[in-house]
Tab-separated table of C-alpha atoms in Angstrom:
chain	number	residue	atom	x	y	z
A	30	UNK	CA	0.073	-0.040	0.151
A	31	UNK	CA	1.131	3.389	-0.765
A	32	UNK	CA	1.441	6.320	1.539
A	33	UNK	CA	-1.160	8.134	-0.474
A	34	UNK	CA	-3.465	4.982	-0.161
A	35	UNK	CA	-2.977	4.656	3.419
A	36	UNK	CA	-3.849	8.375	4.027
A	37	UNK	CA	-6.946	7.855	1.962
A	38	UNK	CA	-7.923	4.730	4.139
A	39	UNK	CA	-7.253	6.556	7.498
A	40	UNK	CA	-9.261	9.477	6.216
A	41	UNK	CA	-12.168	7.180	5.354
A	42	UNK	CA	-12.084	5.683	8.769
A	43	UNK	CA	-11.883	8.959	10.625
A	44	UNK	CA	-14.771	10.319	8.653
A	45	UNK	CA	-16.515	7.299	9.369
A	46	UNK	CA	-16.187	7.827	13.156
A	47	UNK	CA	-14.007	4.440	13.352
A	48	UNK	CA	-10.825	5.996	14.308
A	49	UNK	CA	-9.839	9.182	16.169
A	50	UNK	CA	-6.460	11.096	15.322
A	51	UNK	CA	-4.649	13.686	17.468
A	52	UNK	CA	-1.085	15.027	17.704
A	53	UNK	CA	0.619	14.202	20.861
A	54	UNK	CA	4.134	15.412	21.492
A	55	UNK	CA	4.584	16.455	18.051
A	56	UNK	CA	3.204	12.869	16.546
A	57	UNK	CA	0.365	12.104	15.142
A	58	UNK	CA	-1.530	9.480	17.124
A	59	UNK	CA	-4.164	7.097	15.836
A	60	UNK	CA	-6.579	5.400	18.437
A	61	UNK	CA	-9.653	3.232	17.819
A	62	UNK	CA	-13.182	4.355	18.630
A	63	UNK	CA	-16.041	2.336	19.965
A	64	UNK	CA	-19.227	3.990	19.027
A	65	UNK	CA	-21.138	1.232	21.581
A	66	UNK	CA	-19.439	3.015	24.592
A	67	UNK	CA	-21.804	5.680	26.321
A	68	UNK	CA	-18.886	7.990	26.950
A	69	UNK	CA	-17.959	8.725	23.446
A	70	UNK	CA	-19.058	12.212	22.504
A	71	UNK	CA	-18.189	13.421	18.920
A	72	UNK	CA	-16.068	16.718	18.622
A	73	UNK	CA	-18.903	18.532	16.914
A	74	UNK	CA	-22.734	18.010	15.569
A	75	UNK	CA	-23.324	17.696	12.000
A	76	UNK	CA	-25.659	20.702	12.512
A	77	UNK	CA	-22.798	22.735	13.906
A	78	UNK	CA	-20.437	21.992	11.129
A	79	UNK	CA	-23.245	23.181	8.552
A	80	UNK	CA	-23.647	26.289	10.427
A	81	UNK	CA	-19.847	26.934	10.313
A	82	UNK	CA	-19.573	26.005	6.516
A	83	UNK	CA	-22.759	28.292	5.746
A	84	UNK	CA	-21.209	31.154	7.582
A	85	UNK	CA	-17.826	30.864	5.753
A	86	UNK	CA	-19.967	31.274	2.314
A	87	UNK	CA	-20.869	34.670	3.150
A	88	UNK	CA	-19.165	37.657	1.650
A	89	UNK	CA	-16.160	38.900	3.208
A	90	UNK	CA	-16.213	42.424	4.819
A	91	UNK	CA	-12.967	44.490	5.306
A	92	UNK	CA	-12.894	45.559	8.860
A	93	UNK	CA	-10.807	48.923	9.520
A	94	UNK	CA	-8.976	48.337	12.931
A	95	UNK	CA	-9.018	51.832	13.946
A	96	UNK	CA	-12.880	51.971	13.523
A	97	UNK	CA	-13.112	48.982	15.669
A	98	UNK	CA	-10.900	49.964	18.373
A	99	UNK	CA	-12.927	53.300	18.555
A	100	UNK	CA	-16.147	51.471	18.931
A	101	UNK	CA	-14.806	49.074	21.507
A	102	UNK	CA	-13.853	52.235	23.336
A	103	UNK	CA	-17.305	53.521	23.003
A	104	UNK	CA	-18.502	50.408	24.330
A	105	UNK	CA	-16.182	50.477	27.506
A	106	UNK	CA	-16.853	54.047	27.965
A	107	UNK	CA	-20.731	53.265	28.104
A	108	UNK	CA	-20.186	50.184	30.547
A	109	UNK	CA	-18.101	52.175	32.904
A	110	UNK	CA	-20.947	55.089	33.093
A	111	UNK	CA	-23.476	52.142	33.712
A	112	UNK	CA	-21.462	50.807	36.430
A	113	UNK	CA	-20.727	53.971	38.508
A	114	UNK	CA	-24.684	54.568	38.402
A	115	UNK	CA	-25.150	51.615	40.786
């Protein structure tokens, strides 16, 4: 089996929730997963993944950092004013 074939099979197993891979101490470690174990929780739900994908498809908006900082300063000032009223 070539390296590419191995990677393809590992990806298919991971996508099918048959294995979990993670980086530990600079190495990529693959472990098996028993979906029958009640303690197993997927890292994310399919619905959450769809929300992320849908959000990333929106038009990109350029943000002016100076304007963003000015808005933040107004928010902080308003919060201090409200806090001092109590």
